[in-house]
Amino acid sequence: GNQKATHLENSQGKKSQHAEEAIFYMNCRAAYLTVLKSSLENIKSKEQLNLVLQLAGRNPSQKTINKYWTSQTTSLNFDDFCAILKKEKPATKNELLEAFGKIDTDKAGYISHDELCKILTTRGDKMTWEEVTSITKQADFNCNGKLDYNKFCALYLSTSEQCCRAARNRLETDPRLRQQHLGNQTENFPEGVTLPVPKPSPRVSRKTDHKLAKGDSRAPSRPSSAQSSKASTSTTVSVGASSSRSTKPIIEPDTMKEWQCAQSKGCFYLEENGEIISHKYRLHLPQRSALCITIKPFSIPQAGGNSCHWLSVDTALFILKENESQENLQLVSFTELQNKEMFGWRGELGSGVYWLLPFTTGCRLRKEKTQITGEAKLVWRDEDGELALTNEFRAALLDIFETIDLDGNGLLSLEEYNFFELRTSGEKCDQEAWAVCKENFEMKKNELTRQGFLDLNLMEANDRDGDPWDLWVTLLSLGYNKALEMTEACPFVIDICAERCKPRIKAISLEAGGSQLSRAVCRSVVHKGEAKVLDGSENIFIYTYRSSSRITSVIENKSENKVIIHVNNEQSKNCLNNRGLTVFAVEVAPKSMMVSQHVMALNEQEEWIYSCVHSLV
């Protein structure tokens, strides 16, 4: 019993230590990235060093700055900065009060302004008269020519904390940094260890604010890439052009003539923070059966014969078996067979409930860099002054209808409509509100028709007397730009065919993949990929999975300590990755694994070479 208790205490102690270390590094990075664009960028001056230390809650003297920035110093990297913060602890309230107490020999709690001015302008880092006067003018802690140093210390500490909090908030809300600033590993921490990373902000409600927040477009940050590497391993893979790939069907049509099929549509949506959300599905099989499951981008006929922007986006499905609960899901397989843009899996599954988690690497579904000049017109007034939808907007709405009509029956059920509502306004329509819709808009079998959907959007324009604000909130949240092009979303369609039973598929939620999908991706790569031990480090493994269209690498850290892995793709050719950087670094928590990167061809019509070096920093 005593041994168990001791083991439990040791385990909890390690978890606490890991959590504290993770929070420390997050605060380091938050301060660093407030001043610098990336944690791969170096501090290049004393002034920068002073500023980042202040943003980390320190108040360094000139003596402290000179200690770390000598005449020989030309730059300091992120690791150097972290080391400085470990040595230079922030001042505590007791330390501050003790320092003031040495001046206030009467222990009155006050220091006269004259005495304060004399000390601050003649000792230590000497301040100017103007700087001292700016302090003594503050009414919060000054009265009758005296400084209340208890109040001053409280304000000093709260201001210091506000600086740290502002830096963290900036990191957490940055559209490009928020999900990547800790190497995407927060979901892989040992059980019981969580980091204070907030959930994504809810969508802007189209009933309220008239300002759409635009995200910072700066490059994603990464941990330091110190040049001295303790261990490394390299991987090189050459992949032929897509024209040389097989176009053989995933399963022969004749085989499935008597099979029973089910279908559902869905969509990947790109969030402001770079995160990708999608529908998630539950599949029910009444009995054991051979199956064929496929996913591909959903092609909507475009006006003028234009091709869909999203058809080049890669898609996949991860199949997980539900056991006792939704939280306890077991990876069965994933769609690795390919025929053009379609990915599929064929095999046999037992009766029961399965989860289908759609996945895309994010290599091709990413924030649009091209700036759109001008804005498409959504509504106009006819000769009688009545509002009407423009032809362009009407066409976009019909495309949206095709996308959100998940079962493809040409009508929107309340359930399907609510996925649309949750995405665009964050609200749901209840039965009572649906009944009101039925009274005002065309429905069939209690489901909204295409015309009813168009009229509903026209009513929204009329509610604002022609102001298209609400309509644009809807369009932007569905991945459209101001030219009415869907560039930040990818509709897809899932088909399931079973030999011995009727499969049933149902969309359950619209959300980010979360820890279940992250674990499934990592496990699939570990199971199917090639494993390499990082040379010189027996506890770090690099797994590389290759398909005909993508390469995914996973880092597994079996050690008891956090590690920083430097990733270099400079020798790769004709490649793009989901991180958007050629060189970066990631942190991997103890006893965990995480995706290092997903890589695809920049130009599929040409050969591409993946050449990557993973190094332990």
XYZ file of C-alpha atoms in Angstrom:
617
model
C 0.000 0.000 0.000
C 2.812 2.357 0.911
C 4.578 1.527 -2.370
C 1.409 2.300 -4.340
C 0.963 5.583 -2.488
C 4.596 6.534 -3.120
C 4.281 5.592 -6.811
C 1.093 7.690 -7.080
C 2.762 10.670 -5.435
C 5.766 10.378 -7.757
C 3.479 10.105 -10.785
C 1.455 13.145 -9.739
C 4.664 15.032 -9.018
C 5.958 14.328 -12.529
C 2.659 15.415 -14.086
C 2.733 18.640 -12.083
C 6.332 19.260 -13.099
C 5.534 18.651 -16.773
C 2.538 20.994 -16.572
C 4.547 23.762 -14.893
C 7.312 23.435 -17.474
C 4.811 23.546 -20.346
C 3.177 26.689 -18.910
C 6.595 28.291 -18.390
C 7.554 27.721 -22.038
C 4.184 28.971 -23.244
C 4.699 32.222 -21.280
C 8.248 32.489 -22.675
C 6.963 32.127 -26.199
C 4.098 34.549 -25.628
C 6.518 37.316 -24.587
C 9.012 36.455 -27.337
C 6.419 36.491 -30.124
C 5.027 39.846 -29.056
C 8.327 41.383 -30.178
C 9.593 38.910 -32.802
C 7.778 37.269 -35.714
C 8.941 33.746 -34.922
C 10.742 31.933 -32.148
C 13.235 30.955 -34.854
C 14.147 34.659 -35.099
C 16.901 35.947 -32.793
C 17.005 38.932 -30.421
C 19.328 41.401 -32.123
C 19.774 44.252 -29.643
C 19.820 45.218 -25.961
C 16.605 47.129 -26.497
C 14.824 44.013 -27.821
C 16.143 41.955 -24.900
C 14.917 44.536 -22.409
C 11.483 44.650 -24.053
C 10.919 40.875 -24.182
C 12.027 40.555 -20.546
C 9.534 43.245 -19.523
C 6.764 41.469 -21.438
C 7.671 38.306 -19.521
C 7.001 40.116 -16.234
C 10.609 41.050 -15.420
C 11.948 44.532 -14.778
C 15.623 44.184 -15.669
C 18.178 46.748 -14.562
C 20.875 47.916 -16.938
C 23.282 45.776 -14.958
C 21.133 42.704 -15.658
C 20.934 43.525 -19.367
C 24.714 43.978 -19.541
C 25.228 40.625 -17.841
C 23.543 38.801 -20.726
C 24.406 41.183 -23.558
C 28.150 41.687 -23.463
C 30.446 43.393 -25.944
C 30.827 39.998 -27.651
C 27.081 39.372 -28.034
C 25.555 39.780 -31.492
C 22.269 37.890 -30.943
C 20.378 35.673 -28.493
C 18.006 32.889 -29.547
C 14.819 31.618 -27.937
C 16.646 29.033 -25.832
C 18.948 31.749 -24.481
C 15.904 33.832 -23.581
C 14.285 30.920 -21.716
C 17.518 30.326 -19.812
C 17.621 34.000 -18.764
C 14.030 33.853 -17.500
C 14.849 30.788 -15.405
C 17.653 32.725 -13.725
C 15.934 36.105 -13.448
C 12.849 35.432 -11.348
C 10.149 38.130 -11.194
C 10.184 40.264 -8.074
C 7.738 39.199 -5.358
C 5.639 41.546 -3.212
C 7.683 40.686 -0.111
C 10.950 41.514 -1.885
C 9.596 44.860 -3.046
C 8.237 45.774 0.388
C 11.524 44.768 1.987
C 13.421 47.113 -0.360
C 11.104 50.023 0.445
C 11.284 49.140 4.148
C 15.029 49.834 4.151
C 14.237 53.416 3.115
C 11.180 53.814 5.374
C 13.002 53.430 8.687
C 9.945 54.657 10.619
C 7.799 51.856 9.098
C 5.061 54.389 8.328
C 4.223 52.868 4.953
C 5.076 56.106 3.158
C 8.143 57.697 1.535
C 8.303 61.432 0.849
C 8.548 62.478 -2.772
C 11.766 64.410 -2.058
C 13.424 61.355 -0.539
C 12.187 59.129 -3.383
C 13.465 61.568 -5.991
C 16.877 61.750 -4.348
C 17.235 57.939 -4.325
C 15.945 57.321 -7.877
C 18.087 60.043 -9.487
C 21.344 59.193 -7.715
C 21.441 55.411 -7.178
C 21.416 52.307 -9.378
C 19.920 52.847 -12.847
C 19.574 56.595 -12.410
C 16.250 58.037 -13.511
C 15.681 61.555 -14.803
C 13.702 64.144 -12.874
C 10.902 63.909 -15.470
C 10.675 60.112 -15.054
C 10.414 60.410 -11.273
C 7.807 63.173 -11.595
C 5.676 60.898 -13.828
C 5.579 58.411 -10.918
C 4.777 60.957 -8.191
C 1.912 62.386 -10.291
C -0.002 59.101 -10.150
C -2.970 59.662 -7.822
C -3.440 55.927 -7.149
C -0.520 55.751 -4.743
C 0.459 59.387 -4.008
C -1.066 61.722 -1.438
C 0.173 64.910 0.273
C 3.687 64.694 -1.140
C 4.139 61.067 -0.103
C 4.218 57.734 -1.909
C 2.178 54.859 -0.437
C 4.556 52.091 -1.389
C 2.137 49.286 -0.463
C -0.255 50.567 -3.136
C 2.659 51.176 -5.507
C 3.867 47.569 -5.130
C 0.356 46.217 -5.725
C 0.021 48.313 -8.878
C 3.514 47.321 -10.052
C 2.741 43.603 -9.693
C -0.684 43.892 -11.339
C 0.828 45.859 -14.262
C 3.508 43.205 -14.644
C 0.848 40.481 -14.732
C -1.179 42.493 -17.251
C 1.869 42.609 -19.562
C 2.228 38.830 -19.331
C -1.503 38.298 -19.842
C -1.584 40.607 -22.873
C 1.269 38.628 -24.431
C -0.523 35.322 -23.771
C -3.814 36.652 -25.138
C -2.102 37.805 -28.304
C -0.590 34.357 -28.758
C -3.864 32.564 -28.020
C -5.972 34.672 -30.385
C -3.520 35.006 -33.284
C -5.214 33.245 -36.226
C -2.000 31.552 -37.364
C -0.316 30.918 -34.004
C -3.048 29.840 -31.640
C -3.206 26.176 -32.635
C 0.495 25.768 -33.372
C 2.386 27.706 -30.694
C 2.986 24.577 -28.606
C 3.676 22.252 -31.506
C 0.060 20.954 -31.546
C 0.925 18.642 -28.698
C -1.429 19.905 -25.996
C -3.830 17.011 -26.522
C -1.064 14.447 -26.090
C -0.021 15.333 -22.560
C -0.210 12.552 -19.961
C -3.646 12.145 -18.406
C -4.397 14.870 -15.918
C -2.037 17.459 -17.421
C -3.826 20.284 -19.196
C -2.649 23.644 -20.435
C -4.563 26.927 -20.205
C -5.306 27.148 -23.928
C -8.838 28.466 -24.567
C -11.315 26.917 -26.969
C -11.841 28.623 -30.359
C -13.949 31.750 -30.210
C -17.558 31.247 -31.304
C -18.595 32.478 -34.704
C -19.589 36.110 -35.057
C -23.347 36.316 -34.607
C -25.029 37.819 -37.610
C -27.552 39.478 -35.346
C -25.062 41.696 -33.516
C -21.584 43.043 -34.229
C -21.011 44.758 -37.559
C -17.241 44.230 -37.570
C -15.668 41.024 -38.838
C -12.367 40.452 -37.083
C -9.465 40.006 -39.488
C -6.605 37.851 -38.244
C -2.912 38.612 -38.076
C -1.212 37.195 -41.152
C 2.238 36.850 -39.656
C 4.138 33.580 -40.065
C 3.538 30.823 -37.482
C 5.951 30.759 -34.587
C 8.066 27.782 -33.653
C 10.394 26.871 -30.800
C 14.046 27.756 -31.168
C 16.213 26.147 -33.820
C 19.541 26.236 -32.002
C 22.307 25.087 -34.316
C 23.887 22.569 -31.941
C 21.971 19.331 -32.559
C 22.497 16.388 -30.253
C 20.958 13.788 -32.572
C 19.345 13.691 -36.008
C 17.904 11.486 -38.719
C 17.097 12.179 -42.367
C 14.404 10.789 -44.658
C 14.223 11.135 -48.438
C 11.286 9.973 -50.556
C 10.740 10.531 -54.295
C 7.147 10.477 -55.569
C 6.191 10.350 -59.238
C 3.836 12.748 -61.011
C 0.113 12.163 -60.534
C -0.273 11.281 -64.217
C 1.610 8.036 -63.489
C -0.787 6.930 -60.768
C -3.225 4.073 -61.158
C -6.803 4.952 -62.060
C -8.094 1.518 -61.113
C -11.460 1.662 -59.259
C -11.271 1.217 -55.490
C -13.735 -1.639 -55.927
C -15.059 -3.038 -59.199
C -18.621 -1.809 -59.968
C -19.763 -5.319 -60.863
C -18.841 -6.492 -57.370
C -21.276 -4.013 -55.788
C -24.289 -4.559 -58.064
C -26.373 -6.129 -55.293
C -24.839 -4.193 -52.397
C -26.834 -1.667 -50.355
C -25.521 1.875 -50.177
C -25.794 5.023 -48.064
C -24.455 8.511 -48.712
C -23.894 11.748 -46.842
C -22.365 15.052 -47.777
C -20.354 17.309 -45.504
C -17.804 20.089 -45.559
C -14.402 21.159 -44.225
C -14.436 24.768 -43.036
C -11.330 26.821 -42.360
C -11.507 28.887 -39.171
C -9.906 32.314 -38.677
C -7.259 30.694 -36.460
C -6.255 28.215 -39.188
C -8.064 25.310 -37.532
C -10.185 23.050 -39.751
C -13.601 21.864 -38.639
C -15.924 19.389 -40.355
C -18.953 17.204 -39.873
C -18.449 13.995 -37.888
C -20.531 10.891 -38.551
C -21.858 7.811 -36.824
C -22.173 4.642 -38.919
C -24.444 1.807 -37.830
C -24.091 -1.720 -39.217
C -26.835 -4.156 -38.170
C -24.651 -7.178 -39.022
C -21.142 -8.155 -40.115
C -20.539 -7.280 -43.739
C -17.985 -6.541 -46.416
C -17.867 -2.774 -47.051
C -16.483 -0.156 -49.366
C -16.187 3.352 -47.865
C -15.098 6.343 -49.969
C -14.718 10.108 -49.589
C -14.011 12.737 -52.230
C -14.485 16.491 -52.762
C -18.046 17.233 -53.809
C -18.182 18.786 -57.265
C -20.874 21.418 -57.740
C -21.560 22.448 -61.363
C -20.108 25.939 -61.756
C -21.423 28.743 -63.924
C -19.514 29.105 -67.180
C -17.974 25.674 -66.759
C -15.436 26.979 -64.208
C -13.737 24.327 -62.070
C -14.291 24.171 -58.315
C -11.459 25.691 -56.267
C -11.594 22.894 -53.681
C -11.282 19.800 -55.928
C -7.510 19.615 -55.324
C -7.979 19.470 -51.525
C -6.966 16.084 -50.123
C -9.556 14.159 -48.115
C -9.537 11.064 -45.931
C -11.770 9.203 -43.489
C -10.663 7.590 -40.250
C -12.869 4.686 -39.129
C -13.146 4.189 -35.371
C -15.126 1.527 -33.476
C -17.340 2.674 -30.633
C -17.044 0.480 -27.533
C -18.525 1.399 -24.152
C -18.707 5.117 -24.861
C -18.055 7.772 -27.453
C -14.843 8.709 -25.604
C -13.514 5.156 -25.933
C -12.968 4.832 -29.684
C -10.631 2.311 -31.288
C -8.958 2.991 -34.644
C -10.000 0.384 -37.223
C -8.509 1.785 -40.420
C -8.499 4.756 -42.788
C -9.041 5.434 -46.478
C -5.646 4.932 -48.113
C -6.753 3.525 -51.490
C -6.905 6.222 -54.162
C -8.575 6.704 -57.518
C -7.988 10.277 -58.755
C -9.514 12.603 -56.103
C -11.391 9.746 -54.383
C -9.954 7.951 -51.337
C -11.396 4.687 -50.091
C -11.193 1.650 -47.852
C -12.573 -1.826 -48.427
C -12.747 -4.648 -45.932
C -15.084 -6.325 -43.462
C -16.578 -4.858 -40.292
C -18.605 -6.509 -37.547
C -22.019 -5.286 -36.456
C -22.098 -2.224 -34.215
C -21.558 1.522 -34.169
C -18.573 3.191 -35.837
C -17.410 6.782 -36.072
C -16.249 8.297 -39.360
C -13.923 11.268 -38.858
C -13.173 13.257 -42.044
C -9.635 14.573 -42.348
C -7.631 16.895 -44.576
C -3.971 17.771 -44.077
C -4.407 21.539 -44.451
C -1.730 21.623 -47.172
C -4.200 22.894 -49.748
C -7.036 24.186 -47.593
C -5.455 27.281 -46.089
C -6.076 30.984 -45.576
C -6.318 32.863 -48.846
C -3.436 35.269 -49.472
C -4.860 36.978 -52.545
C -6.576 40.229 -51.663
C -9.967 40.669 -53.322
C -10.570 44.173 -54.593
C -14.179 45.197 -54.668
C -17.211 43.347 -53.411
C -19.819 41.340 -55.274
C -23.311 42.776 -55.188
C -25.796 40.564 -53.345
C -29.145 42.379 -53.705
C -30.709 45.014 -55.936
C -33.992 46.909 -56.202
C -36.364 46.455 -59.120
C -38.471 49.161 -60.786
C -41.001 48.980 -57.956
C -38.293 49.409 -55.305
C -38.582 45.799 -54.176
C -35.410 43.975 -53.088
C -34.227 40.986 -55.135
C -31.242 38.663 -55.093
C -28.596 39.210 -57.773
C -27.973 36.302 -60.146
C -24.462 35.811 -58.704
C -25.698 35.632 -55.116
C -28.601 33.400 -56.085
C -26.138 30.970 -57.735
C -23.945 30.983 -54.611
C -26.956 30.251 -52.388
C -27.965 27.315 -54.570
C -24.408 25.945 -54.261
C -24.628 26.364 -50.488
C -27.947 24.520 -50.516
C -26.308 21.597 -52.357
C -23.552 21.533 -49.753
C -25.747 21.618 -46.638
C -28.331 19.177 -48.049
C -26.422 16.311 -46.446
C -28.673 13.455 -47.570
C -28.974 14.854 -51.107
C -32.770 14.631 -51.288
C -33.167 18.217 -52.554
C -34.697 19.410 -49.251
C -33.356 20.700 -45.936
C -34.520 18.963 -42.783
C -34.455 20.841 -39.471
C -31.337 18.850 -38.535
C -29.533 19.820 -41.755
C -30.629 23.438 -41.454
C -29.322 23.580 -37.890
C -25.805 22.620 -39.006
C -26.037 25.632 -41.325
C -27.336 27.857 -38.508
C -24.684 26.755 -36.034
C -21.966 27.482 -38.563
C -23.238 30.902 -39.594
C -24.787 32.324 -36.415
C -23.903 29.997 -33.554
C -27.609 29.479 -32.870
C -30.071 26.643 -33.450
C -33.598 26.726 -34.759
C -36.107 24.931 -32.486
C -39.352 23.240 -33.483
C -41.395 26.364 -32.778
C -39.193 28.546 -34.999
C -39.253 25.822 -37.667
C -43.050 25.939 -37.609
C -42.876 29.704 -38.255
C -40.566 29.008 -41.217
C -43.144 26.543 -42.507
C -45.792 29.290 -42.458
C -43.631 31.771 -44.381
C -41.411 29.738 -46.721
C -41.979 26.889 -49.140
C -41.619 23.441 -47.566
C -42.302 19.846 -48.567
C -42.716 17.047 -46.032
C -41.678 19.504 -43.291
C -38.392 20.202 -45.101
C -37.251 23.471 -46.674
C -37.122 23.647 -50.472
C -34.506 25.456 -52.546
C -36.958 28.289 -53.220
C -37.769 28.485 -49.526
C -34.048 28.776 -48.742
C -33.641 31.594 -51.283
C -36.673 33.424 -49.895
C -35.377 33.070 -46.343
C -32.145 34.855 -47.316
C -34.093 37.520 -49.181
C -36.154 38.110 -46.038
C -32.921 38.631 -44.103
C -31.898 41.330 -46.586
C -35.329 42.963 -46.228
C -35.021 42.900 -42.439
C -31.985 45.182 -42.772
C -33.533 47.275 -45.560
C -31.021 46.028 -48.121
C -27.935 46.150 -45.905
C -26.009 42.992 -46.924
C -24.067 42.741 -43.645
C -25.837 39.618 -42.325
C -25.614 37.969 -45.733
C -21.850 38.521 -45.848
C -21.438 37.045 -42.351
C -23.179 33.926 -43.671
C -21.043 33.762 -46.812
C -17.706 34.390 -45.089
C -18.415 31.786 -42.404
C -19.113 29.264 -45.182
C -15.724 29.862 -46.816
C -16.669 32.402 -49.485
C -14.643 35.495 -50.323
C -15.951 38.902 -51.411
C -15.888 37.737 -55.049
C -18.375 34.964 -54.137
C -15.784 32.216 -54.577
C -15.640 29.361 -52.087
C -11.913 29.392 -51.270
C -11.802 28.514 -47.550
C -14.067 25.466 -47.475
C -14.173 22.072 -49.148
C -17.487 20.212 -49.574
C -17.142 16.432 -49.698
C -19.307 13.357 -50.155
C -19.063 10.026 -48.328
C -20.367 6.793 -49.884
C -20.766 3.524 -47.995
C -21.717 0.253 -49.686
C -22.316 -2.971 -47.719
C -22.735 -6.484 -49.061
C -24.992 -8.056 -46.416
C -26.905 -5.222 -44.733
C -28.201 -1.685 -45.100
C -25.641 0.756 -43.621
C -26.932 3.897 -41.887
C -24.833 7.057 -41.686
C -25.757 10.171 -39.741
C -23.971 13.494 -39.228
C -23.626 14.034 -35.478
C -21.645 17.237 -35.065
C -19.760 20.012 -36.828
C -16.493 20.653 -34.991
C -12.702 20.330 -35.016
C -11.251 16.825 -35.126
C -9.917 17.113 -31.581
C -7.902 14.546 -29.675
C -9.715 11.543 -31.206
C -8.670 12.520 -34.736
C -5.154 13.523 -33.634
C -4.630 10.136 -32.003
C -6.083 8.314 -35.017
C -3.724 10.113 -37.427
C -0.696 9.395 -35.228
C -1.614 5.736 -34.732
C -2.199 5.200 -38.448
C 1.254 6.598 -39.257
C 2.929 4.536 -36.514
C 1.137 1.401 -37.728
C 1.671 1.890 -41.479
C 4.776 4.054 -41.670
C 8.508 3.460 -41.624
C 10.124 3.905 -38.188
C 13.540 5.432 -37.531
C 15.254 6.025 -34.211
C 16.756 9.472 -33.947
C 20.491 8.753 -34.200
C 22.069 9.159 -30.778
C 18.756 9.172 -28.909
C 17.117 5.807 -28.246
C 13.856 7.328 -26.951
C 12.929 9.531 -29.953
C 11.302 7.869 -32.986
C 10.386 9.396 -36.356
C 7.634 7.585 -38.286
C 7.093 8.399 -41.966
C 3.953 7.301 -43.818
C 3.808 7.629 -47.605
C 0.792 7.403 -49.871
C 0.549 8.342 -53.527
C -0.575 11.864 -52.639
C 0.851 12.770 -49.222
C 3.627 12.072 -46.730
C 3.017 12.388 -42.998
C 5.694 12.245 -40.306
C 5.036 11.627 -36.622
C 7.451 12.167 -33.732
C 7.207 9.879 -30.692
C 8.932 10.891 -27.472
C 9.294 7.920 -25.107
C 11.477 9.799 -22.642
C 10.463 11.384 -19.330
C 11.350 14.885 -20.558
C 10.010 17.357 -23.067
C 12.101 17.558 -26.243
C 12.456 20.165 -28.987
C 12.852 18.756 -32.495
C 14.217 20.923 -35.298
C 12.696 20.096 -38.703
C 14.472 21.083 -41.930
C 12.897 20.625 -45.385
C 15.345 22.784 -47.365
C 16.389 19.896 -49.639
C 12.796 19.008 -50.566
C 11.648 19.839 -54.089
C 8.199 20.714 -55.430
C 6.647 20.314 -51.953
C 4.318 22.191 -49.650
C 3.476 21.350 -46.035
C 0.650 22.119 -43.664
C 2.824 24.375 -41.473
C 3.759 26.776 -44.257
C 7.457 26.838 -43.240
C 10.509 25.124 -44.716
C 12.377 25.153 -41.383
C 10.648 25.031 -38.015
C 10.814 23.309 -34.646
C 8.238 21.558 -32.482
C 7.992 20.633 -28.829
C 6.987 17.076 -27.957
C 5.725 16.397 -24.461
C 7.088 13.482 -22.402
C 5.616 10.051 -23.211
C 3.624 11.343 -26.188
C 3.523 11.514 -29.953
C 2.516 14.255 -32.376
C 2.358 14.996 -36.093
C 5.530 16.702 -37.271
C 4.112 17.672 -40.667
C 1.981 16.685 -43.643
C 3.629 17.183 -47.061
C 2.133 17.152 -50.557
C 3.207 18.020 -54.095
C 3.147 21.673 -55.030
C 2.602 20.700 -58.672
C 1.068 17.230 -58.981
C 2.004 16.976 -62.654
C 5.705 16.826 -61.741
C 7.845 14.552 -59.576
C 8.291 15.729 -55.992
C 11.025 14.899 -53.498
C 10.510 14.879 -49.745
C 13.853 15.331 -47.998
C 13.581 16.072 -44.288
C 16.066 16.167 -41.408
C 14.736 15.869 -37.835
C 17.268 16.995 -35.219
C 17.169 17.030 -31.440
C 17.921 20.533 -30.184
